[in-house]
Coordinates of C-alpha atoms in Angstrom, one line a residue:
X1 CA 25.1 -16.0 -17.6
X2 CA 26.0 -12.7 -17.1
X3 CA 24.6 -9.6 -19.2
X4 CA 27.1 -6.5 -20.2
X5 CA 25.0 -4.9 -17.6
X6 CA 25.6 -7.0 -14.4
X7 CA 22.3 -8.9 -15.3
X8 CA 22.2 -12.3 -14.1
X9 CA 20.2 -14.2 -17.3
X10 CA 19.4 -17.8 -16.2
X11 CA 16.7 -20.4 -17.8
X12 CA 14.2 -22.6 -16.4
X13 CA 14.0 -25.4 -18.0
X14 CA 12.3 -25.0 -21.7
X15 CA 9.7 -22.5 -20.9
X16 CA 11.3 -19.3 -18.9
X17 CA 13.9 -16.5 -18.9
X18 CA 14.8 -15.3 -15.6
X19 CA 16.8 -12.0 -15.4
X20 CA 17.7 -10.9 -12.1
X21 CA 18.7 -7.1 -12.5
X22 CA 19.8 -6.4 -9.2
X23 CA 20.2 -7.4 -5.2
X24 CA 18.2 -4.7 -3.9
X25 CA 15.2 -2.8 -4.9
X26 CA 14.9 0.8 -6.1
X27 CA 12.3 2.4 -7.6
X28 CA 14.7 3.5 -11.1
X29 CA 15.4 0.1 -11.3
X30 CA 12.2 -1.0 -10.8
X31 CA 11.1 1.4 -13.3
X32 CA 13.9 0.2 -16.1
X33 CA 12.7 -3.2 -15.4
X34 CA 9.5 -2.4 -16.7
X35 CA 10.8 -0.3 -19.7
X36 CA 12.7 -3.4 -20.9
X37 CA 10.1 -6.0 -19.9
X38 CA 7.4 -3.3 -22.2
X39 CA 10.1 -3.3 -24.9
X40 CA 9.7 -7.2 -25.1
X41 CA 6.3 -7.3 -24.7
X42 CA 6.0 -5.1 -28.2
X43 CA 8.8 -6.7 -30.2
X44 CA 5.6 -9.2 -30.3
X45 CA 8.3 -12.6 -30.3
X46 CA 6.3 -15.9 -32.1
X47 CA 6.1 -18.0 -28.9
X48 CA 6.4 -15.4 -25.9
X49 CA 3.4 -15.8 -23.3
X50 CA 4.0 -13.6 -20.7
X51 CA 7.2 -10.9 -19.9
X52 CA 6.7 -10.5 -15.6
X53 CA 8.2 -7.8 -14.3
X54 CA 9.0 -7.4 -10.2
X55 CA 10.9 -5.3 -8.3
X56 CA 14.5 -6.4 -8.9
X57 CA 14.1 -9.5 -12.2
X58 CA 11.3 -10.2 -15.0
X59 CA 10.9 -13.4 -16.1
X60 CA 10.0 -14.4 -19.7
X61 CA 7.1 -17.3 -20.4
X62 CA 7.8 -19.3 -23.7
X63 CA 5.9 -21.6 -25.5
X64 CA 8.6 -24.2 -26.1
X65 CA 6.8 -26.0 -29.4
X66 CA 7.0 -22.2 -30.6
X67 CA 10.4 -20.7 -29.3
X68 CA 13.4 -21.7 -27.9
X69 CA 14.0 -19.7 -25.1
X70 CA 17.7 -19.4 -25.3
X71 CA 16.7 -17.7 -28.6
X72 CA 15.8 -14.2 -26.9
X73 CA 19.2 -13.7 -25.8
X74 CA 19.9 -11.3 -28.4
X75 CA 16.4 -9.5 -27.9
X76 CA 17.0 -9.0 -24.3
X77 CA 20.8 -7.7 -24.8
X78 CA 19.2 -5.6 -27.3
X79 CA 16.8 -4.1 -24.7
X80 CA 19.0 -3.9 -22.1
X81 CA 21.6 -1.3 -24.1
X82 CA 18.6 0.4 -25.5
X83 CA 17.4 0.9 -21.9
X84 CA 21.2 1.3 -20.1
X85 CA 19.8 3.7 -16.9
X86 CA 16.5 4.8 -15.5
X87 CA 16.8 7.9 -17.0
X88 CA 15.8 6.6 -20.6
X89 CA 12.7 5.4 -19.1
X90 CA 9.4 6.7 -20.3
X91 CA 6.6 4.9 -19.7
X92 CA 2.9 5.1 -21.2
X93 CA 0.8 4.2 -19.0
X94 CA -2.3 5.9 -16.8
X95 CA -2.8 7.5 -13.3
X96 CA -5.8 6.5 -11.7
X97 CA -7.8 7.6 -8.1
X98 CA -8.7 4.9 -5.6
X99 CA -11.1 6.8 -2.8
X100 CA -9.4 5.1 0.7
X101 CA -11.7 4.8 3.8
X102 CA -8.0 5.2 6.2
X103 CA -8.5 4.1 10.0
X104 CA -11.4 2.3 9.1
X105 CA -13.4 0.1 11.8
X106 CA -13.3 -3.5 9.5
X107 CA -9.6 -3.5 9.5
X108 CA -8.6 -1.9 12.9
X109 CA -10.9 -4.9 13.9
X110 CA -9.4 -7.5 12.6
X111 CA -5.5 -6.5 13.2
X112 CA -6.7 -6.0 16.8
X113 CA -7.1 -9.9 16.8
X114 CA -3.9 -10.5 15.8
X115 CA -1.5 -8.7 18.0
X116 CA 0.1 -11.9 19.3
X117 CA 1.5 -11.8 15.5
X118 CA 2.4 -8.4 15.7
X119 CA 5.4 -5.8 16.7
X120 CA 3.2 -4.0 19.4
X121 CA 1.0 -6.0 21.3
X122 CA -1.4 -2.4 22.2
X123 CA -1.3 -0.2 19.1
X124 CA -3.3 -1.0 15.6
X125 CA -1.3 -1.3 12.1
X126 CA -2.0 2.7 11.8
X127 CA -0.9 3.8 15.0
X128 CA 2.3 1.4 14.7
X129 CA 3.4 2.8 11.3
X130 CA 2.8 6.1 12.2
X131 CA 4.9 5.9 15.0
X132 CA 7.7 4.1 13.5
X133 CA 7.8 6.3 10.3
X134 CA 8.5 9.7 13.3
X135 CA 5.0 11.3 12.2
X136 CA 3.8 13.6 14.5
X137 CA -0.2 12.0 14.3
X138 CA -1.9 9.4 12.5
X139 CA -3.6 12.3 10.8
X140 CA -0.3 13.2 9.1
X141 CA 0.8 9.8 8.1
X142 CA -2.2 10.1 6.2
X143 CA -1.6 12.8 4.6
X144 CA 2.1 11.7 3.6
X145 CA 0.2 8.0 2.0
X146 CA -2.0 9.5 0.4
X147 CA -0.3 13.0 -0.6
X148 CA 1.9 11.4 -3.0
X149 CA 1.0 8.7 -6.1
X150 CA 2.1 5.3 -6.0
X151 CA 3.7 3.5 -9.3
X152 CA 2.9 -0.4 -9.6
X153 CA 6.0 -2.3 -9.8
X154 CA 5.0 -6.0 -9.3
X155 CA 1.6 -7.8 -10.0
X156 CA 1.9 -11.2 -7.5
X157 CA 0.2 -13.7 -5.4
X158 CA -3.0 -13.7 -6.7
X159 CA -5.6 -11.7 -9.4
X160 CA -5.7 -8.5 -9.0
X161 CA -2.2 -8.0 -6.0
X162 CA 0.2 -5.4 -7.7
X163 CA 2.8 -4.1 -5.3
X164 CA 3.4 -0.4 -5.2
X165 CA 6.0 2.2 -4.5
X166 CA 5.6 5.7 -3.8
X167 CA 6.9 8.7 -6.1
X168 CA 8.4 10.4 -3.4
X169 CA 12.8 10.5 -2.8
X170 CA 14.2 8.1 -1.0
X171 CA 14.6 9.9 2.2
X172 CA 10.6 10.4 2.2
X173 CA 9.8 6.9 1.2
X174 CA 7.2 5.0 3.9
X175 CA 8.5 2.1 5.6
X176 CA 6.6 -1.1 7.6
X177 CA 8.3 -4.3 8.4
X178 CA 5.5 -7.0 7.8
X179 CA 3.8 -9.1 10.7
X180 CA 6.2 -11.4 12.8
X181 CA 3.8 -14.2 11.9
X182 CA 1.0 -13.5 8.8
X183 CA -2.6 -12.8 9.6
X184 CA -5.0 -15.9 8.6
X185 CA -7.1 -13.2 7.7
X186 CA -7.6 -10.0 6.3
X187 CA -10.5 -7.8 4.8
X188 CA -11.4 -7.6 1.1
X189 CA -9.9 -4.3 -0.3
X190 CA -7.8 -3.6 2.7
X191 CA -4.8 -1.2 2.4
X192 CA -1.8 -2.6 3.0
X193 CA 1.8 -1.5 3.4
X194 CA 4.8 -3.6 4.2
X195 CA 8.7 -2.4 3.3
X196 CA 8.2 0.4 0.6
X197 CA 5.4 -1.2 -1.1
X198 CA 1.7 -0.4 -0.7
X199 CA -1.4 -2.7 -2.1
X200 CA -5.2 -3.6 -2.0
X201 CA -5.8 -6.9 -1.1
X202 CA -8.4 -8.4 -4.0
X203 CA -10.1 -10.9 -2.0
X204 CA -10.4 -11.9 1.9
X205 CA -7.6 -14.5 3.2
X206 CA -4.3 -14.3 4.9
X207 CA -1.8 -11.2 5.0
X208 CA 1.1 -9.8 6.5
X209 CA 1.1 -6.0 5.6
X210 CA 0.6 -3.5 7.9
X211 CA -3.3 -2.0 7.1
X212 CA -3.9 1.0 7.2
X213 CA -7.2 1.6 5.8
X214 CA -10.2 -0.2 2.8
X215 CA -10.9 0.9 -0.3
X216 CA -14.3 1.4 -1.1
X217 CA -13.7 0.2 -4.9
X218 CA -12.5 -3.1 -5.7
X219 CA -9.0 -4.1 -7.6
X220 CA -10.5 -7.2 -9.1
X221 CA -14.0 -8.3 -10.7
X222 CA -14.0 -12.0 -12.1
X223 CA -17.4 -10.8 -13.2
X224 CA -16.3 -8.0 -15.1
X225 CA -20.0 -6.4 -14.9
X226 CA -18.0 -3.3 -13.5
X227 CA -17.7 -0.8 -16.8
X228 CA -14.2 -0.1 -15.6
X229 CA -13.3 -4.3 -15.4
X230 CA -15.0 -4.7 -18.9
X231 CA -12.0 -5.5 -20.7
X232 CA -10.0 -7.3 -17.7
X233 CA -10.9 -8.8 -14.8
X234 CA -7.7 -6.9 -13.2
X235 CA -7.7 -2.9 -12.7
X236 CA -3.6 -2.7 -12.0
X237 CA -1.1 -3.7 -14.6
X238 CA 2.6 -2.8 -14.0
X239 CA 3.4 0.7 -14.3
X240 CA 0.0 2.1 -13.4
X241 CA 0.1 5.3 -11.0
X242 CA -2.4 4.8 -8.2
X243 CA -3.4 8.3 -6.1
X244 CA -5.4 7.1 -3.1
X245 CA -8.0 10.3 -2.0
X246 CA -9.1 10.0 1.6
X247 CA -12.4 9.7 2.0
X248 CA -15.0 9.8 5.3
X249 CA -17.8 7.4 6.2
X250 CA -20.2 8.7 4.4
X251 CA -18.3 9.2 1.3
X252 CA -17.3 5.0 1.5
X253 CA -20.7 4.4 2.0
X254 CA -22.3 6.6 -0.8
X255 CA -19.8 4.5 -3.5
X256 CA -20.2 1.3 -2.3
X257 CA -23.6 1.9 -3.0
X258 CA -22.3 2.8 -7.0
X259 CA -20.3 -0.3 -6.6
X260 CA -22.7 -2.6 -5.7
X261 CA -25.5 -0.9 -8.3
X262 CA -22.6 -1.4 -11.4
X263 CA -22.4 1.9 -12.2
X264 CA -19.4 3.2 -10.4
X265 CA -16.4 4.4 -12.5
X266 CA -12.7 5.3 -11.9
X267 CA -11.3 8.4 -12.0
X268 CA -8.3 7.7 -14.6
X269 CA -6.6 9.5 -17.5
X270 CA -3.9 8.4 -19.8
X271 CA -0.1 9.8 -18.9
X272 CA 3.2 10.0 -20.1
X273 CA 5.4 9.2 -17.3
X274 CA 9.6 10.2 -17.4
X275 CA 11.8 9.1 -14.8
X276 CA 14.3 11.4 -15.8
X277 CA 11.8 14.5 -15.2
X278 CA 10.7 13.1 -12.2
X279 CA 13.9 12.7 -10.7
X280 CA 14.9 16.1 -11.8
X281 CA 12.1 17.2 -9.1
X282 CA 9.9 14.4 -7.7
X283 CA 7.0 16.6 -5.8
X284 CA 6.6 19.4 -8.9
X285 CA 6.2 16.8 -11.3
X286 CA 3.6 14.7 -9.2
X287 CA 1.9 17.9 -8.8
X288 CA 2.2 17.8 -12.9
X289 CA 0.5 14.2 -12.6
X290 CA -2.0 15.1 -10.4
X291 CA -3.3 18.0 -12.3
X292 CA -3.2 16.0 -15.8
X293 CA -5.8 13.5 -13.7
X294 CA -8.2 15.9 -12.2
X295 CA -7.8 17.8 -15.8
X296 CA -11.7 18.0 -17.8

């Protein structure tokens, strides 16, 4: 069924909603997909479990004893006019640090055994996307990753995985093609970035980004003994704005040592965030961002 929009609105069986909002991905309509997907998420429907947003679609959870899923046709229609462009888009939501060890030895190790997988057979993941992104060093592909925050567009895979996309134009955006064949294995907290999308991996296992770096915090704590993880096991949620801050050897090692003792804590501070402002002139306004999070 199509939506007045160009939505494509399909069901799945008698528990989900799929609405697929477009054939590519863009970061305003990854960004009105989450404004509608937030939208249904507070109109607080008898029956809705979950509203997933990704990049392009959102899919809706029912409880079928509870609601009929063709019934939130109106509600979405509703949503969707209330939301017609990314510029009515204004999210609340938070911007938080994540201190980055870039270049680090755990990763460059392990992508090393796994050029046979791999574009270049002789450089690591960070000298690759350096080099096919035109920087000048690895020093200043660094400083374009981490100059710029990242918004959350797509929690997937598993616990604690949220895709990203950088709040940069479209002309500065990164881009990595992912590994010819997956790695079987890749480093807890490893930065990763394949297409336009940037993420942490929560656990150790399999990958196909391009890594770039580790975090020295961790995106997910199924113990939640972490003050940060107290109320969820799972630091991102869609829409989050994630700055990663370089950091050296020493600096990893010093909060790993918080981390491990339960008594580190996120730099993080609530935030209003406008598409239509930041469109109107994306690097002032992250400068905007950046001094609400570093703000006492």
């Amino acid at each position: 069924m199509e939506l007045a929009d160009g939505a494509r609105l399909s069901y799945g069986g008698e528990e989900f909603v799929f609405v697929e909002m477009t054939e590519h991905m863009s970061l305003p309509g990854a960004l009105r997909i989450q404004a509608i997907a937030d939208a249904l998420v507070d109109l607080d429907i008898d029956g809705v479990r979950d509203v997933c947003p990704s990049n392009a679609s959102y899919m809706v959870r029912v409880d079928p004893d509870r609601c009929d899923p063709r019934s939130l046709l109106d509600p979405i229609r509703d949503q969707h006019r209330r939301f017609v462009g990314a510029d009515d888009v204004a999210l609340e939501t938070e911007i938080l640090e994540v201190p980055v060890l870039y270049d680090d030895p755990w990763t460059t190790e392990t992508v090393m055994r796994f050029r046979d997988r791999h574009q270049s057979d002789h450089e690591n993941d960070l000298e690759y996307i350096t080099r096919v992104n035109g920087f000048e060093s690895t020093d200043a592909f660094i400083a374009a990753h981490s100059g710029n925050p990242f918004i959350v567009t797509f929690m997937c895979f598993v616990p604690g995985n949220a895709e990203s996309m950088q709040l940069v134009p479209e002309e500065m955006q990164i881009q990595a093609p992912k590994y010819v064949r997956p790695r079987t294995d890749t480093p807890e907290r490893a930065l990763g970035h394949g297409g336009a999308f940037a993420t942490i991996y929560p656990a150790r296992g399999a990958g196909g980004y391009q890594l770039v770096g580790r975090a020295a915090t961790p995106v997910f704590d199924l113990s939640q003994t972490l003050p940060d993880f107290a109320a969820d096991p799972v630091l991102a949620h869609a829409g989050l704005l994630v700055k990663y801050r370089p950091i050296d050897r020493d600096e990893y090692d010093a909060v790993r040592v918080e981390v491990e003792e339960r008594r580190y804590r996120y730099l993080r501070r609530p935030v209003t965030f406008t598409l239509a402002d930041f469109l109107d002139d994306p690097l002032d306004y992250n400068r905007h961002l950046l001094e609400e999070l570093h703000s006492d």
